[in-house]
Amino acid sequence: MTTLQITGLAGNRRDIARETLDSFAANLEGSLLYPEDEGFNEAIAGWNGMIKKRPSCVVRPRTTQAVMQTVEFVRDNELELSIKGGGHNIAGLALSDGGITLDMADMRMVQVDAGARLVRVGPGCTLGDVDKATQAYGLATTLGFVSATGVAGLTLGGGFGYLTRRFGWTVDDLEEAEIVTADGRVRRTSRQADEDLFWAIRGGGGNFGVVTEFVFRLHEVGPQVTGGLIAWPASEAEAVLGLYRRTAESAPRELTTVVLRRNAPPAPWLPESAHGTPIIVVVVCHSGDLEQAERDLAPIRSHGRPLADLIQVKNYVDQQSLLDATQPKGMHYYWKSEFLPGLSDELFATYNAQFADMKAPANQIVLFQVDGALKEHPEDDGAVGNRDAAFACVIQSMWAPDSPAGEANRQWVRTAWEQVKRYSTGGNYVNFQTADEADERTLESYRGNYARLAAIKAKYDPGNLFRVNRNIRP
Ligand SMILES: Cc1cc2nc3c(=O)[nH]c(=O)nc-3n(C[C@H](O)[C@H](O)[C@H](O)COP(=O)(O)OP(=O)(O)OC[C@H]3O[C@@H](n4cnc5c(N)ncnc54)[C@H](O)[C@@H]3O)c2cc1C
């Protein structure tokens, strides 16, 4: 009898007969992939090439029924399960090493109800899938900045993007979710049904079950917005940061601004003479009236002599993929994040100091503006919390898999983070945590909401079946 060694819930290896797996698969509305099967390697390829986990097999459900069967199968056989949405999580939380990975890629439907201003989204969808479908009606919900990111993981960790200032965290627009819990039941959660579970999944990650459908509220957005980026040599950093702060503080909710410093990539939109030199970049998205946008952006666009100004009227969908090329799949990535309550002179001095002698080609520190609508909700409206944040700061490093620069890059990120952390609200974004971050960081993500999350985890998943995530201890 052939057996497969599969990681068990206790971290042990369990022998499971191939026959047992085959008969489970025979009744499944979906497929089961073994390592030798075509499509297996693609199914386990995540965005961060640093992740080397290799599941024993991959289940690809097509229906909620198949998800229920899988949850029952792993629970009854005490096997470790991971859930893959878009596979973008930097810590590799989509994959179980030696266990079973539930890959939601075949549940990728998007259904827009323009009249009701709602969209139903399958758990295998990317942000681009949803933006394209909703923008056909001039509608959108708040999603992130890189279109290949999975809607599922982004939403379950809270979610933010260019529309956060107008509409709040992504989960503030979550109306309903269908979820298969550890007991194998399907529940439709909302503010009216299984409210505690709904509260928990609005930020608490994949700790509570497998989400098989999300329903989001939609808003009129675009289809045309004013967006793009503008770059100057870093010799302008102090002036640009001051201008950035003034713009951000006075900006209407329709305008979201992002600032970052790094060395210039060899991009065709930058003059060749600037390639590899230190630059400062402001990224904007203005989803309001086009003439108003021109007025709001004039101070930024008329500052000094930019190396490039790519700000223009464009489709919102194009703005949503503006940064895609900067985040290629398979490179090695290491990040740290903190939420900031505001931008002080001291923070800017610390920020600039990190670049004094920074040679790495792709290291950067990004400040995303998020304040606005999220502050109109109480801190405990959903597990996501962090409603005291005005900016999300993410310190990022990227290098090629064969580059020897990995450890130096990671060290640069850690050092910069130690400095920037002094200006934090005390919270950080759970979706930006790397594999080496300890449980203490998860606690810091949820702060006052953690105890309630733990109680809900104990109610819906007392055996901690859903553990390949930033784990909430039941
Ligand atoms: C290039 C890049 C840009 C990003 N930009 C943004 C941004 O602008 N805004 C933002 O908010 N975040 C952003 N993120 C962070 C992003 O939200 C997280 O990486 C998130 O985990 C990605 O979701 P995913 O579905 O692709 O993740 P996966 O790696 O597939 O899964 C991540 C986690 O979600 C859980 N999960 C996935 N699907 C389900 C499901 N159906 N049911 C239950 N649990 C599930 C998994 O258990 C796992 O723990 C970005 C990430 C990257 C890599």
mmCIF file of N, CA, C and O in Angstrom, residues 43-115:
data_model
loop_
_atom_site.group_PDB
_atom_site.id
_atom_site.type_symbol
_atom_site.label_atom_id
_atom_site.label_comp_id
_atom_site.label_asym_id
_atom_site.label_seq_id
_atom_site.Cartn_x
_atom_site.Cartn_y
_atom_site.Cartn_z
ATOM 1 N N ALA A 43 0.703 25.774 -8.515
ATOM 2 C CA ALA A 43 -0.233 25.990 -7.406
ATOM 3 C C ALA A 43 0.485 26.388 -6.118
ATOM 4 O O ALA A 43 -0.084 27.083 -5.274
ATOM 5 N N ILE A 44 1.733 25.958 -5.959
ATOM 6 C CA ILE A 44 2.416 26.283 -4.693
ATOM 7 C C ILE A 44 3.399 27.456 -4.838
ATOM 8 O O ILE A 44 4.118 27.785 -3.897
ATOM 9 N N ALA A 45 3.413 28.063 -6.021
ATOM 10 C CA ALA A 45 4.322 29.204 -6.227
ATOM 11 C C ALA A 45 3.689 30.462 -5.659
ATOM 12 O O ALA A 45 2.651 30.906 -6.131
ATOM 13 N N GLY A 46 4.311 31.025 -4.650
ATOM 14 C CA GLY A 46 3.791 32.265 -4.056
ATOM 15 C C GLY A 46 4.587 33.454 -4.578
ATOM 16 O O GLY A 46 5.528 33.310 -5.362
ATOM 17 N N TRP A 47 4.203 34.623 -4.105
ATOM 18 C CA TRP A 47 4.841 35.860 -4.562
ATOM 19 C C TRP A 47 6.257 36.000 -4.007
ATOM 20 O O TRP A 47 7.177 36.393 -4.718
ATOM 21 N N ASN A 48 6.459 35.630 -2.713
ATOM 22 C CA ASN A 48 7.782 35.798 -2.094
ATOM 23 C C ASN A 48 8.629 34.562 -2.342
ATOM 24 O O ASN A 48 8.396 33.502 -1.746
ATOM 25 N N GLY A 49 9.645 34.680 -3.200
ATOM 26 C CA GLY A 49 10.506 33.547 -3.552
ATOM 27 C C GLY A 49 11.317 33.019 -2.368
ATOM 28 O O GLY A 49 11.937 31.954 -2.472
ATOM 29 N N MET A 50 11.314 33.745 -1.248
ATOM 30 C CA MET A 50 12.071 33.267 -0.081
ATOM 31 C C MET A 50 11.385 32.086 0.603
ATOM 32 O O MET A 50 11.988 31.370 1.384
ATOM 33 N N ILE A 51 10.089 31.919 0.314
ATOM 34 C CA ILE A 51 9.321 30.868 0.994
ATOM 35 C C ILE A 51 9.588 29.537 0.308
ATOM 36 O O ILE A 51 9.353 29.385 -0.887
ATOM 37 N N LYS A 52 10.060 28.568 1.087
ATOM 38 C CA LYS A 52 10.441 27.280 0.502
ATOM 39 C C LYS A 52 9.521 26.142 0.944
ATOM 40 O O LYS A 52 9.864 24.976 0.829
ATOM 41 N N LYS A 53 8.357 26.460 1.484
ATOM 42 C CA LYS A 53 7.464 25.398 1.983
ATOM 43 C C LYS A 53 6.938 24.566 0.807
ATOM 44 O O LYS A 53 6.647 25.113 -0.259
ATOM 45 N N ARG A 54 6.784 23.275 1.055
ATOM 46 C CA ARG A 54 6.268 22.381 0.011
ATOM 47 C C ARG A 54 5.179 21.481 0.597
ATOM 48 O O ARG A 54 5.456 20.557 1.374
ATOM 49 N N PRO A 55 3.933 21.736 0.249
ATOM 50 C CA PRO A 55 2.854 20.887 0.765
ATOM 51 C C PRO A 55 2.953 19.463 0.215
ATOM 52 O O PRO A 55 3.562 19.238 -0.828
ATOM 53 N N SER A 56 2.336 18.497 0.903
ATOM 54 C CA SER A 56 2.302 17.108 0.406
ATOM 55 C C SER A 56 1.342 16.985 -0.753
ATOM 56 O O SER A 56 1.547 16.193 -1.662
ATOM 57 N N CYS A 57 0.249 17.718 -0.693
ATOM 58 C CA CYS A 57 -0.688 17.752 -1.820
ATOM 59 C C CYS A 57 -1.533 19.019 -1.749
ATOM 60 O O CYS A 57 -1.531 19.718 -0.728
ATOM 61 N N VAL A 58 -2.176 19.302 -2.868
ATOM 62 C CA VAL A 58 -2.973 20.524 -2.986
ATOM 63 C C VAL A 58 -4.400 20.142 -3.364
ATOM 64 O O VAL A 58 -4.601 19.355 -4.291
ATOM 65 N N VAL A 59 -5.374 20.694 -2.633
ATOM 66 C CA VAL A 59 -6.776 20.484 -3.002
ATOM 67 C C VAL A 59 -7.278 21.762 -3.656
ATOM 68 O O VAL A 59 -7.074 22.856 -3.124
ATOM 69 N N ARG A 60 -7.918 21.595 -4.822
ATOM 70 C CA ARG A 60 -8.473 22.766 -5.525
ATOM 71 C C ARG A 60 -9.984 22.631 -5.624
ATOM 72 O O ARG A 60 -10.509 22.027 -6.559
ATOM 73 N N PRO A 61 -10.704 23.199 -4.649
ATOM 74 C CA PRO A 61 -12.166 23.067 -4.657
ATOM 75 C C PRO A 61 -12.782 23.976 -5.721
ATOM 76 O O PRO A 61 -12.242 25.033 -6.028
ATOM 77 N N ARG A 62 -13.930 23.517 -6.255
ATOM 78 C CA ARG A 62 -14.694 24.393 -7.158
ATOM 79 C C ARG A 62 -15.966 24.899 -6.486
ATOM 80 O O ARG A 62 -16.585 25.834 -6.977
ATOM 81 N N THR A 63 -16.350 24.265 -5.374
ATOM 82 C CA THR A 63 -17.613 24.624 -4.712
ATOM 83 C C THR A 63 -17.430 24.669 -3.184
ATOM 84 O O THR A 63 -16.473 24.111 -2.635
ATOM 85 N N THR A 64 -18.412 25.283 -2.544
ATOM 86 C CA THR A 64 -18.403 25.344 -1.071
ATOM 87 C C THR A 64 -18.484 23.922 -0.494
ATOM 88 O O THR A 64 -17.845 23.607 0.520
ATOM 89 N N GLN A 65 -19.274 23.081 -1.175
ATOM 90 C CA GLN A 65 -19.407 21.682 -0.742
ATOM 91 C C GLN A 65 -18.016 21.016 -0.666
ATOM 92 O O GLN A 65 -17.702 20.317 0.295
ATOM 93 N N ALA A 66 -17.184 21.269 -1.675
ATOM 94 C CA ALA A 66 -15.845 20.661 -1.697
ATOM 95 C C ALA A 66 -14.978 21.208 -0.565
ATOM 96 O O ALA A 66 -14.153 20.489 0.005
ATOM 97 N N VAL A 67 -15.192 22.475 -0.212
ATOM 98 C CA VAL A 67 -14.440 23.054 0.910
ATOM 99 C C VAL A 67 -14.868 22.359 2.205
ATOM 100 O O VAL A 67 -14.031 21.979 3.042
ATOM 101 N N MET A 68 -16.195 22.145 2.357
ATOM 102 C CA MET A 68 -16.692 21.460 3.560
ATOM 103 C C MET A 68 -16.079 20.068 3.676
ATOM 104 O O MET A 68 -15.624 19.651 4.744
ATOM 105 N N GLN A 69 -16.057 19.353 2.543
ATOM 106 C CA GLN A 69 -15.498 17.986 2.569
ATOM 107 C C GLN A 69 -14.017 18.008 2.967
ATOM 108 O O GLN A 69 -13.556 17.163 3.719
ATOM 109 N N THR A 70 -13.299 19.015 2.464
ATOM 110 C CA THR A 70 -11.860 19.096 2.769
ATOM 111 C C THR A 70 -11.646 19.397 4.251
ATOM 112 O O THR A 70 -10.787 18.796 4.912
ATOM 113 N N VAL A 71 -12.428 20.343 4.771
ATOM 114 C CA VAL A 71 -12.290 20.693 6.191
ATOM 115 C C VAL A 71 -12.567 19.449 7.050
ATOM 116 O O VAL A 71 -11.829 19.143 7.999
ATOM 117 N N GLU A 72 -13.598 18.696 6.696
ATOM 118 C CA GLU A 72 -13.916 17.487 7.467
ATOM 119 C C GLU A 72 -12.802 16.450 7.344
ATOM 120 O O GLU A 72 -12.411 15.809 8.323
ATOM 121 N N PHE A 73 -12.257 16.314 6.137
ATOM 122 C CA PHE A 73 -11.193 15.326 5.905
ATOM 123 C C PHE A 73 -9.938 15.658 6.735
ATOM 124 O O PHE A 73 -9.402 14.789 7.415
ATOM 125 N N VAL A 74 -9.507 16.892 6.703
ATOM 126 C CA VAL A 74 -8.282 17.222 7.455
ATOM 127 C C VAL A 74 -8.532 17.172 8.958
ATOM 128 O O VAL A 74 -7.666 16.734 9.720
ATOM 129 N N ARG A 75 -9.720 17.567 9.356
ATOM 130 C CA ARG A 75 -10.029 17.530 10.800
ATOM 131 C C ARG A 75 -10.057 16.075 11.294
ATOM 132 O O ARG A 75 -9.416 15.721 12.279
ATOM 133 N N ASP A 76 -10.758 15.210 10.553
ATOM 134 C CA ASP A 76 -10.888 13.820 10.985
ATOM 135 C C ASP A 76 -9.552 13.083 10.955
ATOM 136 O O ASP A 76 -9.325 12.154 11.719
ATOM 137 N N ASN A 77 -8.658 13.491 10.037
ATOM 138 C CA ASN A 77 -7.353 12.823 9.945
ATOM 139 C C ASN A 77 -6.248 13.597 10.669
ATOM 140 O O ASN A 77 -5.070 13.236 10.570
ATOM 141 N N GLU A 78 -6.652 14.666 11.355
ATOM 142 C CA GLU A 78 -5.716 15.492 12.139
ATOM 143 C C GLU A 78 -4.533 15.969 11.307
ATOM 144 O O GLU A 78 -3.373 15.815 11.691
ATOM 145 N N LEU A 79 -4.825 16.544 10.154
ATOM 146 C CA LEU A 79 -3.778 17.007 9.245
ATOM 147 C C LEU A 79 -3.713 18.535 9.228
ATOM 148 O O LEU A 79 -4.731 19.208 9.425
ATOM 149 N N GLU A 80 -2.517 19.051 8.943
ATOM 150 C CA GLU A 80 -2.365 20.507 8.869
ATOM 151 C C GLU A 80 -2.887 21.027 7.530
ATOM 152 O O GLU A 80 -2.586 20.466 6.484
ATOM 153 N N LEU A 81 -3.675 22.105 7.610
ATOM 154 C CA LEU A 81 -4.280 22.698 6.414
ATOM 155 C C LEU A 81 -3.844 24.158 6.296
ATOM 156 O O LEU A 81 -3.811 24.881 7.284
ATOM 157 N N SER A 82 -3.509 24.561 5.082
ATOM 158 C CA SER A 82 -3.329 26.001 4.827
ATOM 159 C C SER A 82 -4.302 26.400 3.733
ATOM 160 O O SER A 82 -4.809 25.554 2.996
ATOM 161 N N ILE A 83 -4.557 27.701 3.631
ATOM 162 C CA ILE A 83 -5.526 28.203 2.637
ATOM 163 C C ILE A 83 -4.809 29.226 1.762
ATOM 164 O O ILE A 83 -4.205 30.175 2.272
ATOM 165 N N LYS A 84 -4.898 29.015 0.448
ATOM 166 C CA LYS A 84 -4.246 29.964 -0.468
ATOM 167 C C LYS A 84 -5.294 30.766 -1.238
ATOM 168 O O LYS A 84 -6.138 30.198 -1.927
ATOM 169 N N GLY A 85 -5.211 32.091 -1.086
ATOM 170 C CA GLY A 85 -6.057 32.982 -1.875
ATOM 171 C C GLY A 85 -5.249 33.397 -3.103
ATOM 172 O O GLY A 85 -5.150 32.676 -4.086
ATOM 173 N N GLY A 86 -4.608 34.559 -3.015
ATOM 174 C CA GLY A 86 -3.759 35.021 -4.120
ATOM 175 C C GLY A 86 -2.299 34.614 -3.959
ATOM 176 O O GLY A 86 -1.486 34.877 -4.833
ATOM 177 N N GLY A 87 -1.944 34.006 -2.807
ATOM 178 C CA GLY A 87 -0.558 33.565 -2.583
ATOM 179 C C GLY A 87 0.419 34.715 -2.405
ATOM 180 O O GLY A 87 1.630 34.557 -2.558
ATOM 181 N N HIS A 88 -0.086 35.896 -2.033
ATOM 182 C CA HIS A 88 0.782 37.068 -1.935
ATOM 183 C C HIS A 88 1.335 37.309 -0.548
ATOM 184 O O HIS A 88 2.128 38.222 -0.352
ATOM 185 N N ASN A 89 0.902 36.527 0.430
ATOM 186 C CA ASN A 89 1.349 36.824 1.792
ATOM 187 C C ASN A 89 2.863 36.691 1.900
ATOM 188 O O ASN A 89 3.432 35.656 1.549
ATOM 189 N N ILE A 90 3.514 37.732 2.423
ATOM 190 C CA ILE A 90 4.986 37.767 2.456
ATOM 191 C C ILE A 90 5.564 36.686 3.364
ATOM 192 O O ILE A 90 6.658 36.181 3.134
ATOM 193 N N ALA A 91 4.804 36.266 4.387
ATOM 194 C CA ALA A 91 5.278 35.237 5.310
ATOM 195 C C ALA A 91 5.011 33.824 4.786
ATOM 196 O O ALA A 91 5.333 32.841 5.448
ATOM 197 N N GLY A 92 4.406 33.715 3.616
ATOM 198 C CA GLY A 92 4.141 32.392 3.034
ATOM 199 C C GLY A 92 3.014 31.659 3.718
ATOM 200 O O GLY A 92 2.977 30.422 3.744
ATOM 201 N N LEU A 93 2.050 32.397 4.267
ATOM 202 C CA LEU A 93 0.977 31.760 5.042
ATOM 203 C C LEU A 93 -0.031 31.006 4.178
ATOM 204 O O LEU A 93 -0.914 30.329 4.695
ATOM 205 N N ALA A 94 0.109 31.098 2.858
ATOM 206 C CA ALA A 94 -0.784 30.344 1.976
ATOM 207 C C ALA A 94 -0.426 28.856 1.975
ATOM 208 O O ALA A 94 -1.251 28.019 1.611
ATOM 209 N N LEU A 95 0.812 28.526 2.358
ATOM 210 C CA LEU A 95 1.294 27.148 2.185
ATOM 211 C C LEU A 95 1.546 26.449 3.511
ATOM 212 O O LEU A 95 2.030 27.051 4.463
ATOM 213 N N SER A 96 1.234 25.137 3.516
ATOM 214 C CA SER A 96 1.589 24.308 4.669
ATOM 215 C C SER A 96 2.802 23.482 4.263
ATOM 216 O O SER A 96 2.811 22.869 3.193
ATOM 217 N N ASP A 97 3.821 23.461 5.113
ATOM 218 C CA ASP A 97 5.013 22.675 4.778
ATOM 219 C C ASP A 97 4.750 21.209 5.113
ATOM 220 O O ASP A 97 4.702 20.836 6.279
ATOM 221 N N GLY A 98 4.523 20.413 4.088
ATOM 222 C CA GLY A 98 4.268 18.990 4.304
ATOM 223 C C GLY A 98 2.818 18.656 4.566
ATOM 224 O O GLY A 98 2.439 17.492 4.638
ATOM 225 N N GLY A 99 1.983 19.672 4.727
ATOM 226 C CA GLY A 99 0.564 19.430 4.977
ATOM 227 C C GLY A 99 -0.255 19.542 3.693
ATOM 228 O O GLY A 99 0.259 19.288 2.602
ATOM 229 N N ILE A 100 -1.522 19.922 3.856
ATOM 230 C CA ILE A 100 -2.410 20.049 2.696
ATOM 231 C C ILE A 100 -2.729 21.529 2.475
ATOM 232 O O ILE A 100 -3.079 22.230 3.429
ATOM 233 N N THR A 101 -2.573 21.954 1.246
ATOM 234 C CA THR A 101 -2.911 23.341 0.906
ATOM 235 C C THR A 101 -4.211 23.365 0.115
ATOM 236 O O THR A 101 -4.364 22.632 -0.859
ATOM 237 N N LEU A 102 -5.126 24.199 0.594
ATOM 238 C CA LEU A 102 -6.409 24.379 -0.082
ATOM 239 C C LEU A 102 -6.245 25.600 -0.983
ATOM 240 O O LEU A 102 -6.162 26.730 -0.494
ATOM 241 N N ASP A 103 -6.145 25.364 -2.275
ATOM 242 C CA ASP A 103 -5.893 26.457 -3.226
ATOM 243 C C ASP A 103 -7.220 26.877 -3.844
ATOM 244 O O ASP A 103 -7.858 26.100 -4.557
ATOM 245 N N MET A 104 -7.624 28.119 -3.591
ATOM 246 C CA MET A 104 -8.969 28.581 -3.979
ATOM 247 C C MET A 104 -9.032 29.104 -5.420
ATOM 248 O O MET A 104 -10.028 29.711 -5.815
ATOM 249 N N ALA A 105 -7.977 28.852 -6.200
ATOM 250 C CA ALA A 105 -7.865 29.471 -7.530
ATOM 251 C C ALA A 105 -9.033 29.186 -8.460
ATOM 252 O O ALA A 105 -9.306 29.969 -9.372
ATOM 253 N N ASP A 106 -9.725 28.050 -8.269
ATOM 254 C CA ASP A 106 -10.844 27.732 -9.168
ATOM 255 C C ASP A 106 -12.178 28.311 -8.677
ATOM 256 O O ASP A 106 -13.222 28.048 -9.275
ATOM 257 N N MET A 107 -12.143 29.066 -7.592
ATOM 258 C CA MET A 107 -13.372 29.741 -7.120
ATOM 259 C C MET A 107 -13.152 31.245 -7.329
ATOM 260 O O MET A 107 -12.867 31.989 -6.395
ATOM 261 N N ARG A 108 -13.238 31.638 -8.594
ATOM 262 C CA ARG A 108 -12.783 32.986 -8.971
ATOM 263 C C ARG A 108 -13.888 33.818 -9.614
ATOM 264 O O ARG A 108 -13.629 34.668 -10.446
ATOM 265 N N MET A 109 -15.134 33.577 -9.175
ATOM 266 C CA MET A 109 -16.214 34.339 -9.827
ATOM 267 C C MET A 109 -16.368 35.738 -9.199
ATOM 268 O O MET A 109 -16.070 35.949 -8.028
ATOM 269 N N VAL A 110 -16.831 36.676 -10.023
ATOM 270 C CA VAL A 110 -17.186 38.015 -9.535
ATOM 271 C C VAL A 110 -18.560 38.332 -10.106
ATOM 272 O O VAL A 110 -18.757 38.214 -11.311
ATOM 273 N N GLN A 111 -19.495 38.714 -9.246
ATOM 274 C CA GLN A 111 -20.857 39.007 -9.696
ATOM 275 C C GLN A 111 -21.262 40.379 -9.180
ATOM 276 O O GLN A 111 -21.359 40.570 -7.964
ATOM 277 N N VAL A 112 -21.452 41.320 -10.101
ATOM 278 C CA VAL A 112 -21.791 42.685 -9.683
ATOM 279 C C VAL A 112 -23.303 42.859 -9.732
ATOM 280 O O VAL A 112 -23.933 42.519 -10.734
ATOM 281 N N ASP A 113 -23.865 43.391 -8.651
ATOM 282 C CA ASP A 113 -25.269 43.798 -8.654
ATOM 283 C C ASP A 113 -25.243 45.325 -8.553
ATOM 284 O O ASP A 113 -25.213 45.890 -7.452
ATOM 285 N N ALA A 114 -25.211 45.962 -9.741
ATOM 286 C CA ALA A 114 -25.017 47.418 -9.769
ATOM 287 C C ALA A 114 -26.177 48.130 -9.077
ATOM 288 O O ALA A 114 -25.973 49.147 -8.409
ATOM 289 N N GLY A 115 -27.403 47.584 -9.227
ATOM 290 C CA GLY A 115 -28.572 48.215 -8.622
ATOM 291 C C GLY A 115 -28.456 48.246 -7.103
ATOM 292 O O GLY A 115 -28.686 49.267 -6.463
#
